[in-house]
Amino acid sequence: MTGHSLNRRPGIKDVAASAGVSIKTVSRVVNAEEAVHPETRARVIQAIQTLGYVPNTAARSLKSGTNGSIGIVIDSLADPFFAALVSAIETRALAEGLSVLVASSNLDSDREREQLLSLVAGHQVAGVIFAPVADEHPYLDPFRTTTPVVAVDRSRAGFDCVVVDDRGATALAVQQLVELGHERIAFFDRDERFSTIHRRLDGYLDVLRDAGLPYDPELVSSTVDGSLDYLSEAQRLLGLERPATAFFASNAKAAIGLTTALHRIHRQNTAMIAFGDFAFADVLRPGVSCIDQDPFLIGNAAIERLLALREGPKNDPREWIVPTALLLRGSGEIPAPPDATSHAHISTTEGQLA
Amino acid sequence: MTGHSLNRRPGIKDVAASAGVSIKTVSRVVNAEEAVHPETRARVIQAIQTLGYVPNTAARSLKSGTNGSIGIVIDSLADPFFAALVSAIETRALAEGLSVLVASSNLDSDREREQLLSLVAGHQVAGVIFAPVADEHPYLDPFRTTTPVVAVDRSRAGFDCVVVDDRGATALAVQQLVELGHERIAFFDRDERFSTIHRRLDGYLDVLRDAGLPYDPELVSSTVDGSLDYLSEAQRLLGLERPATAFFASNAKAAIGLTTALHRIHRQNTAMIAFGDFAFADVLRPGVSCIDQDPFLIGNAAIERLLALREGPKNDPREWIVPTALLLRGSGEIPAPPDATSHAHISTTEGQLA
DNA sequence: ACCCGCGACGACAACGTTGTCAAGTCGTTG
DNA sequence: CAACGACTTGACAACGTTGTCGTCGCGGGT
């Protein structure tokens, strides 16, 4: 019993013994270092293959201080937007020989903290991409010097951020509605928890102001406790004395809920534009017009930036704006009913135009 | 310069020094072992918090031989079904204090092998859940004694598998169509690469046989090189001498493609049932009837089984069948046009029943 | 007074790998 | 022939943690 191969996983030592070299040489071969005689290299590779040796990641990262994987923290994988985003990152990471550790924050900032620390301090990941929940992340400071961090979807000061121009894209969409004569445009799902939504609301307000339309809080539906009854809310808005004639859904959930609701009450011929594309938006009658925020573009930009940070010393963090597209599919082009608001609009805010 | 706290991450040694105990005692506290005096424990915890100590996962798993995370290999995260499945697993894993390493196979068995080995041998994960691609996975054998493995979505001999009853569920759906008088039922996306699809085709054939209907290969559309032009294929089927009067989509991609195609040519009033629920299936007109295969149920069952395998010695692997539901939403209940096939059907395969 | 047992704790090796540094082997040059 | 450099290789420590085993102090039974 010379304690050989059977029943224990082969380690670098076994390979070394089998190839008749030292463990260091095996290490060199595994890490594709130059200084190894081709013949020796061949012998080692041979040994690796017959033994089925796979280097131990734990030992490796213990020595090097950095794990060969990147950490991701997003709201939830059940959200198709984030799932696609992670998918894009994973694809690129694989090409780089990096694994992906994924965790969800569930929009809870305590959980976000826990997960981020586990990744950065515990697993010592080579980098982190996350969709920030809390406003501040001071606990990441000690790691910032060694671990590159990129924020996605929601912007945060101090981090490289990959986001879309929420305010501008929203403005463009709402502008489209205004140009078709809509004066009563409902905004769905104001939600104080998300700065993203905040900016979209700002874009909405920008257009109203520039068009000289009054801002009516009654037209803005708020999510309470993360949920909203789209059906009754839609009915309320359509039943106002001066009813809403167009809808803007500021997120995918609202888009789905609203679309479903409008179809259910057979009012699908109401003008509507949604922030975020979704499956079947173009199959419905009429097609739901959307602001397309491509998760693959965002994911790619984020991982690309992360990889860049791994190399060069990081200059000041900045915001990376990924372009969006306004996909008009019918629902956004439905003009306001001529009689919607029969009295002429009197602009009282002239001077405010740029 | 006594080389203290600043600029280096605190290790167990720093905590020990700060609390005036040995590193072993800190280890005991971190691992919640009994034999520690409450007072000492408090002192250590205090030190841990002030220093912001987080144990190093790499060193931990190097010693213990097992990483505190579970590995997942699925087709692609961009597929909402798998994304939801991973989400369910991740949620449960978190509760167990386990992280999630996720990789995609992209349906490539070489890549599957690479990823599985990286997880099992490289990262030494505490367990693996994967959607098998290859028929055999002999390279996993050396690890089976120490690492629990659970297959999902597609069944494989030798593994605990969490799947749905593809054949039975399909049969139920096709039966529904047959009962409404359909005799020309198209089957979409025969794909040799997936045993899942194979079994669904079997279910389809079961019903035809039991109903005494002839099997017409012209009604079965095959995916070539992973893609299919649903529009022209649908038109071909509807243009046959004896046209298809109902469609069965054996996977979500086919369902989406087919639905889009039928809408585009304004034939959405064709009977149709899809395997796999998808967003908006109930918003379309008519609603698309679906066999609902709940990814959360599957994910939960898989992780639950995995956790069980971590404990007890594993008895023989078995198949765990997760129930499906036939969601009738309109499209599946559209009867066959009375004149579709005007000649009476003559059963010549009587004896085969039961 | 003695011994034994038990609870609390620490010294030290070990996990598998890589970085550091030194040593060996050549062929080439002065 | 000695000296040198280029190339190839190996011995050994170290990464941060946990397992093993030993030590210490104290209380109770004889």
mmCIF file of C-alpha atoms in Angstrom, chain A residues 18-270:
data_model
loop_
_atom_site.group_PDB
_atom_site.id
_atom_site.type_symbol
_atom_site.label_atom_id
_atom_site.label_comp_id
_atom_site.label_asym_id
_atom_site.label_seq_id
_atom_site.Cartn_x
_atom_site.Cartn_y
_atom_site.Cartn_z
ATOM 1 C CA SER A 18 3.466 10.710 -12.308
ATOM 2 C CA ALA A 19 5.373 12.995 -14.653
ATOM 3 C CA GLY A 20 8.574 12.754 -12.708
ATOM 4 C CA VAL A 21 8.914 16.446 -12.076
ATOM 5 C CA SER A 22 8.445 18.800 -9.157
ATOM 6 C CA ILE A 23 5.112 20.292 -8.202
ATOM 7 C CA LYS A 24 6.362 23.695 -9.198
ATOM 8 C CA THR A 25 6.836 22.576 -12.762
ATOM 9 C CA VAL A 26 3.329 21.243 -12.864
ATOM 10 C CA SER A 27 2.140 24.568 -11.558
ATOM 11 C CA ARG A 28 4.035 26.256 -14.357
ATOM 12 C CA VAL A 29 2.423 24.101 -16.986
ATOM 13 C CA VAL A 30 -1.038 24.604 -15.560
ATOM 14 C CA ASN A 31 -0.566 28.347 -15.534
ATOM 15 C CA ALA A 32 0.841 28.350 -19.052
ATOM 16 C CA GLU A 33 4.109 29.913 -18.034
ATOM 17 C CA GLU A 34 6.862 30.169 -20.627
ATOM 18 C CA ALA A 35 9.885 28.668 -18.984
ATOM 19 C CA VAL A 36 9.124 24.986 -19.416
ATOM 20 C CA HIS A 37 10.845 22.660 -21.822
ATOM 21 C CA PRO A 38 8.349 21.529 -24.477
ATOM 22 C CA GLU A 39 9.146 17.906 -23.773
ATOM 23 C CA THR A 40 8.594 18.300 -20.062
ATOM 24 C CA ARG A 41 5.423 20.190 -20.735
ATOM 25 C CA ALA A 42 4.140 17.375 -22.877
ATOM 26 C CA ARG A 43 4.886 14.833 -20.193
ATOM 27 C CA VAL A 44 3.087 16.903 -17.599
ATOM 28 C CA ILE A 45 0.086 17.447 -19.797
ATOM 29 C CA GLN A 46 -0.048 13.756 -20.418
ATOM 30 C CA ALA A 47 -0.015 13.073 -16.690
ATOM 31 C CA ILE A 48 -2.705 15.673 -16.098
ATOM 32 C CA GLN A 49 -4.966 14.065 -18.608
ATOM 33 C CA THR A 50 -4.536 10.489 -17.502
ATOM 34 C CA LEU A 51 -5.099 11.457 -13.899
ATOM 35 C CA GLY A 52 -7.912 13.842 -14.700
ATOM 36 C CA TYR A 53 -6.314 16.537 -12.617
ATOM 37 C CA VAL A 54 -8.205 19.760 -12.082
ATOM 38 C CA PRO A 55 -6.525 22.487 -10.044
ATOM 39 C CA ASN A 56 -8.081 23.328 -6.732
ATOM 40 C CA THR A 57 -9.642 26.758 -6.892
ATOM 41 C CA ALA A 58 -9.648 27.218 -3.144
ATOM 42 C CA ALA A 59 -5.919 26.751 -2.767
ATOM 43 C CA ARG A 60 -5.295 28.888 -5.751
ATOM 44 C CA SER A 61 -7.294 31.814 -4.485
ATOM 45 C CA LEU A 62 -5.904 31.388 -1.012
ATOM 46 C CA LYS A 63 -2.457 32.022 -2.394
ATOM 47 C CA SER A 64 -3.318 34.685 -4.902
ATOM 48 C CA GLY A 65 -5.826 36.452 -2.669
ATOM 49 C CA THR A 66 -8.352 36.581 -5.438
ATOM 50 C CA ASN A 67 -10.977 34.143 -6.502
ATOM 51 C CA GLY A 68 -11.385 33.427 -10.202
ATOM 52 C CA SER A 69 -14.977 34.479 -10.223
ATOM 53 C CA ILE A 70 -16.970 37.621 -10.357
ATOM 54 C CA GLY A 71 -19.868 38.366 -8.055
ATOM 55 C CA ILE A 72 -23.238 39.655 -9.126
ATOM 56 C CA VAL A 73 -25.977 41.025 -6.917
ATOM 57 C CA ILE A 74 -29.248 41.906 -8.564
ATOM 58 C CA ASP A 75 -32.839 42.391 -7.448
ATOM 59 C CA SER A 76 -34.039 38.974 -8.486
ATOM 60 C CA LEU A 77 -33.275 36.395 -11.104
ATOM 61 C CA ALA A 78 -36.978 35.898 -11.585
ATOM 62 C CA ASP A 79 -37.019 39.275 -13.288
ATOM 63 C CA PRO A 80 -36.326 38.594 -16.964
ATOM 64 C CA PHE A 81 -34.462 41.856 -17.341
ATOM 65 C CA PHE A 82 -31.918 40.940 -14.707
ATOM 66 C CA ALA A 83 -31.769 37.343 -15.834
ATOM 67 C CA ALA A 84 -30.785 38.472 -19.314
ATOM 68 C CA LEU A 85 -28.305 40.891 -17.843
ATOM 69 C CA VAL A 86 -26.650 38.145 -15.825
ATOM 70 C CA SER A 87 -26.672 35.926 -18.876
ATOM 71 C CA ALA A 88 -24.711 38.485 -20.857
ATOM 72 C CA ILE A 89 -22.213 38.852 -18.064
ATOM 73 C CA GLU A 90 -21.818 35.130 -17.645
ATOM 74 C CA THR A 91 -21.121 34.615 -21.318
ATOM 75 C CA ARG A 92 -18.361 37.164 -21.352
ATOM 76 C CA ALA A 93 -16.958 35.977 -18.039
ATOM 77 C CA LEU A 94 -16.643 32.443 -19.345
ATOM 78 C CA ALA A 95 -14.546 33.661 -22.245
ATOM 79 C CA GLU A 96 -12.297 35.259 -19.668
ATOM 80 C CA GLY A 97 -12.080 32.072 -17.636
ATOM 81 C CA LEU A 98 -14.068 33.555 -14.803
ATOM 82 C CA SER A 99 -16.937 31.932 -12.959
ATOM 83 C CA VAL A 100 -20.047 33.744 -11.830
ATOM 84 C CA LEU A 101 -21.345 33.911 -8.284
ATOM 85 C CA VAL A 102 -24.852 35.274 -8.313
ATOM 86 C CA ALA A 103 -26.968 36.502 -5.446
ATOM 87 C CA SER A 104 -30.189 38.432 -5.176
ATOM 88 C CA SER A 105 -30.850 41.369 -2.912
ATOM 89 C CA ASN A 106 -34.603 41.163 -3.144
ATOM 90 C CA LEU A 107 -34.449 44.961 -2.865
ATOM 91 C CA ASP A 108 -33.540 44.662 0.777
ATOM 92 C CA SER A 109 -30.533 46.796 1.632
ATOM 93 C CA ASP A 110 -29.525 44.664 4.607
ATOM 94 C CA ARG A 111 -29.512 41.639 2.422
ATOM 95 C CA GLU A 112 -27.644 43.579 -0.211
ATOM 96 C CA ARG A 113 -24.974 44.382 2.334
ATOM 97 C CA GLU A 114 -24.745 40.803 3.504
ATOM 98 C CA GLN A 115 -24.404 39.468 -0.012
ATOM 99 C CA LEU A 116 -21.896 42.042 -1.148
ATOM 100 C CA LEU A 117 -19.695 41.466 1.864
ATOM 101 C CA SER A 118 -19.905 37.740 1.448
ATOM 102 C CA LEU A 119 -18.755 38.092 -2.136
ATOM 103 C CA VAL A 120 -16.072 40.678 -1.638
ATOM 104 C CA ALA A 121 -14.666 39.741 1.741
ATOM 105 C CA GLY A 122 -15.635 36.103 1.981
ATOM 106 C CA HIS A 123 -15.202 34.809 -1.533
ATOM 107 C CA GLN A 124 -12.730 37.488 -2.522
ATOM 108 C CA VAL A 125 -14.200 37.712 -5.981
ATOM 109 C CA ALA A 126 -12.212 39.328 -8.735
ATOM 110 C CA GLY A 127 -14.901 41.956 -9.200
ATOM 111 C CA VAL A 128 -18.497 42.837 -8.453
ATOM 112 C CA ILE A 129 -21.389 43.968 -10.582
ATOM 113 C CA PHE A 130 -24.471 44.966 -8.669
ATOM 114 C CA ALA A 131 -27.777 46.746 -8.957
ATOM 115 C CA PRO A 132 -27.579 49.055 -5.955
ATOM 116 C CA VAL A 133 -30.399 49.203 -3.450
ATOM 117 C CA ALA A 134 -29.117 51.348 -0.598
ATOM 118 C CA ASP A 135 -28.053 54.917 -1.267
ATOM 119 C CA GLU A 136 -24.640 54.442 0.276
ATOM 120 C CA HIS A 137 -22.306 51.490 0.465
ATOM 121 C CA PRO A 138 -19.607 52.600 2.885
ATOM 122 C CA TYR A 139 -18.827 49.020 3.870
ATOM 123 C CA LEU A 140 -17.363 48.451 0.439
ATOM 124 C CA ASP A 141 -14.736 51.130 0.918
ATOM 125 C CA PRO A 142 -12.032 48.898 2.382
ATOM 126 C CA PHE A 143 -12.210 46.740 -0.740
ATOM 127 C CA ARG A 144 -12.415 49.371 -3.383
ATOM 128 C CA THR A 145 -8.664 49.526 -3.766
ATOM 129 C CA THR A 146 -8.387 45.870 -4.691
ATOM 130 C CA THR A 147 -11.779 44.856 -6.004
ATOM 131 C CA PRO A 148 -13.317 46.594 -8.999
ATOM 132 C CA VAL A 149 -17.006 47.356 -8.590
ATOM 133 C CA VAL A 150 -19.520 48.353 -11.233
ATOM 134 C CA ALA A 151 -23.104 49.382 -10.573
ATOM 135 C CA VAL A 152 -25.817 48.649 -13.096
ATOM 136 C CA ASP A 153 -29.346 49.831 -13.755
ATOM 137 C CA ARG A 154 -29.308 52.325 -10.915
ATOM 138 C CA SER A 155 -26.657 54.949 -10.610
ATOM 139 C CA ARG A 156 -24.650 55.672 -7.458
ATOM 140 C CA ALA A 157 -22.025 58.293 -6.791
ATOM 141 C CA GLY A 158 -18.534 56.920 -6.386
ATOM 142 C CA PHE A 159 -19.088 53.882 -8.586
ATOM 143 C CA ASP A 160 -18.686 53.260 -12.235
ATOM 144 C CA CYS A 161 -22.288 52.946 -13.321
ATOM 145 C CA VAL A 162 -23.836 51.447 -16.415
ATOM 146 C CA VAL A 163 -27.310 52.835 -16.853
ATOM 147 C CA VAL A 164 -29.690 54.133 -19.420
ATOM 148 C CA ASP A 165 -30.848 57.706 -19.735
ATOM 149 C CA ASP A 166 -34.059 57.182 -17.813
ATOM 150 C CA ARG A 167 -35.086 60.786 -17.825
ATOM 151 C CA GLY A 168 -34.293 61.435 -21.467
ATOM 152 C CA ALA A 169 -35.815 58.222 -22.779
ATOM 153 C CA THR A 170 -38.985 58.799 -20.798
ATOM 154 C CA ALA A 171 -39.193 62.344 -22.035
ATOM 155 C CA LEU A 172 -38.892 61.153 -25.608
ATOM 156 C CA ALA A 173 -41.734 58.705 -25.125
ATOM 157 C CA VAL A 174 -44.020 61.111 -23.351
ATOM 158 C CA GLN A 175 -43.220 63.742 -25.965
ATOM 159 C CA GLN A 176 -44.498 61.305 -28.564
ATOM 160 C CA LEU A 177 -47.809 61.141 -26.738
ATOM 161 C CA VAL A 178 -48.022 64.886 -26.350
ATOM 162 C CA GLU A 179 -47.463 65.408 -30.029
ATOM 163 C CA LEU A 180 -50.438 63.206 -30.757
ATOM 164 C CA GLY A 181 -52.574 65.589 -28.775
ATOM 165 C CA HIS A 182 -52.668 63.856 -25.399
ATOM 166 C CA GLU A 183 -52.966 66.218 -22.494
ATOM 167 C CA ARG A 184 -54.024 63.754 -19.857
ATOM 168 C CA ILE A 185 -51.194 61.250 -19.602
ATOM 169 C CA ALA A 186 -51.164 58.858 -16.678
ATOM 170 C CA PHE A 187 -47.866 57.836 -15.113
ATOM 171 C CA PHE A 188 -47.847 54.416 -13.572
ATOM 172 C CA ASP A 189 -46.015 53.171 -10.558
ATOM 173 C CA ARG A 190 -44.427 56.050 -8.860
ATOM 174 C CA ASP A 191 -42.297 54.225 -6.332
ATOM 175 C CA GLU A 192 -40.177 56.135 -3.863
ATOM 176 C CA ARG A 193 -37.828 53.212 -3.437
ATOM 177 C CA PHE A 194 -36.251 53.501 -6.849
ATOM 178 C CA SER A 195 -34.208 56.401 -8.047
ATOM 179 C CA THR A 196 -34.724 54.994 -11.530
ATOM 180 C CA ILE A 197 -38.424 55.593 -11.328
ATOM 181 C CA HIS A 198 -37.771 58.978 -9.878
ATOM 182 C CA ARG A 199 -35.795 59.972 -12.915
ATOM 183 C CA ARG A 200 -38.439 58.643 -15.208
ATOM 184 C CA LEU A 201 -41.000 60.718 -13.417
ATOM 185 C CA ASP A 202 -38.701 63.688 -13.881
ATOM 186 C CA GLY A 203 -38.620 63.001 -17.616
ATOM 187 C CA TYR A 204 -42.411 62.919 -17.608
ATOM 188 C CA LEU A 205 -42.560 66.223 -15.773
ATOM 189 C CA ASP A 206 -39.993 67.757 -18.102
ATOM 190 C CA VAL A 207 -42.251 67.173 -21.061
ATOM 191 C CA LEU A 208 -45.362 68.453 -19.335
ATOM 192 C CA ARG A 209 -43.566 71.596 -18.347
ATOM 193 C CA ASP A 210 -42.029 72.176 -21.753
ATOM 194 C CA ALA A 211 -45.385 71.613 -23.394
ATOM 195 C CA GLY A 212 -47.055 73.944 -20.984
ATOM 196 C CA LEU A 213 -49.331 71.209 -19.667
ATOM 197 C CA PRO A 214 -50.383 71.286 -16.030
ATOM 198 C CA TYR A 215 -49.153 68.582 -13.684
ATOM 199 C CA ASP A 216 -52.063 66.725 -12.159
ATOM 200 C CA PRO A 217 -51.054 64.454 -9.257
ATOM 201 C CA GLU A 218 -54.264 62.516 -9.778
ATOM 202 C CA LEU A 219 -52.708 61.096 -12.933
ATOM 203 C CA VAL A 220 -49.772 59.580 -11.099
ATOM 204 C CA SER A 221 -50.404 56.168 -9.579
ATOM 205 C CA SER A 222 -48.241 55.140 -6.675
ATOM 206 C CA THR A 223 -47.218 51.698 -5.661
ATOM 207 C CA VAL A 224 -47.894 51.074 -2.018
ATOM 208 C CA ASP A 225 -45.999 48.265 -0.324
ATOM 209 C CA GLY A 226 -44.741 47.140 -3.681
ATOM 210 C CA SER A 227 -48.104 46.287 -5.138
ATOM 211 C CA LEU A 228 -50.826 48.004 -7.064
ATOM 212 C CA ASP A 229 -54.194 46.911 -8.393
ATOM 213 C CA TYR A 230 -53.801 47.882 -12.004
ATOM 214 C CA LEU A 231 -57.341 47.048 -12.963
ATOM 215 C CA SER A 232 -59.096 49.334 -10.498
ATOM 216 C CA GLU A 233 -56.431 51.978 -10.902
ATOM 217 C CA ALA A 234 -56.908 52.012 -14.668
ATOM 218 C CA GLN A 235 -60.648 52.243 -14.199
ATOM 219 C CA ARG A 236 -60.246 55.142 -11.806
ATOM 220 C CA LEU A 237 -58.107 57.040 -14.307
ATOM 221 C CA LEU A 238 -60.484 56.394 -17.174
ATOM 222 C CA GLY A 239 -63.406 57.461 -15.054
ATOM 223 C CA LEU A 240 -62.056 60.837 -13.974
ATOM 224 C CA GLU A 241 -64.013 63.928 -14.861
ATOM 225 C CA ARG A 242 -61.224 64.687 -17.301
ATOM 226 C CA PRO A 243 -60.118 61.136 -17.978
ATOM 227 C CA ALA A 244 -56.635 59.941 -18.858
ATOM 228 C CA THR A 245 -56.257 59.392 -22.597
ATOM 229 C CA ALA A 246 -52.777 57.869 -22.554
ATOM 230 C CA PHE A 247 -50.746 55.726 -20.209
ATOM 231 C CA PHE A 248 -47.069 55.618 -19.487
ATOM 232 C CA ALA A 249 -45.859 52.496 -17.673
ATOM 233 C CA SER A 250 -42.564 53.261 -16.016
ATOM 234 C CA ASN A 251 -41.492 49.654 -15.541
ATOM 235 C CA ALA A 252 -42.097 46.207 -16.947
ATOM 236 C CA LYS A 253 -44.298 45.027 -14.126
ATOM 237 C CA ALA A 254 -46.557 48.001 -14.581
ATOM 238 C CA ALA A 255 -46.553 47.424 -18.322
ATOM 239 C CA ILE A 256 -47.722 43.863 -17.920
ATOM 240 C CA GLY A 257 -50.261 44.699 -15.267
ATOM 241 C CA LEU A 258 -51.607 47.626 -17.189
ATOM 242 C CA THR A 259 -51.777 45.829 -20.488
ATOM 243 C CA THR A 260 -53.612 42.968 -18.883
ATOM 244 C CA ALA A 261 -56.007 45.341 -17.189
ATOM 245 C CA LEU A 262 -56.731 47.329 -20.342
ATOM 246 C CA HIS A 263 -57.361 44.166 -22.297
ATOM 247 C CA ARG A 264 -59.631 42.865 -19.600
ATOM 248 C CA ILE A 265 -61.873 45.910 -19.761
ATOM 249 C CA HIS A 266 -61.612 46.019 -23.544
ATOM 250 C CA ARG A 267 -59.886 49.344 -23.605
ATOM 251 C CA GLN A 268 -56.799 48.091 -25.349
ATOM 252 C CA ASN A 269 -57.168 50.862 -27.839
ATOM 253 C CA THR A 270 -55.802 53.337 -25.393
#
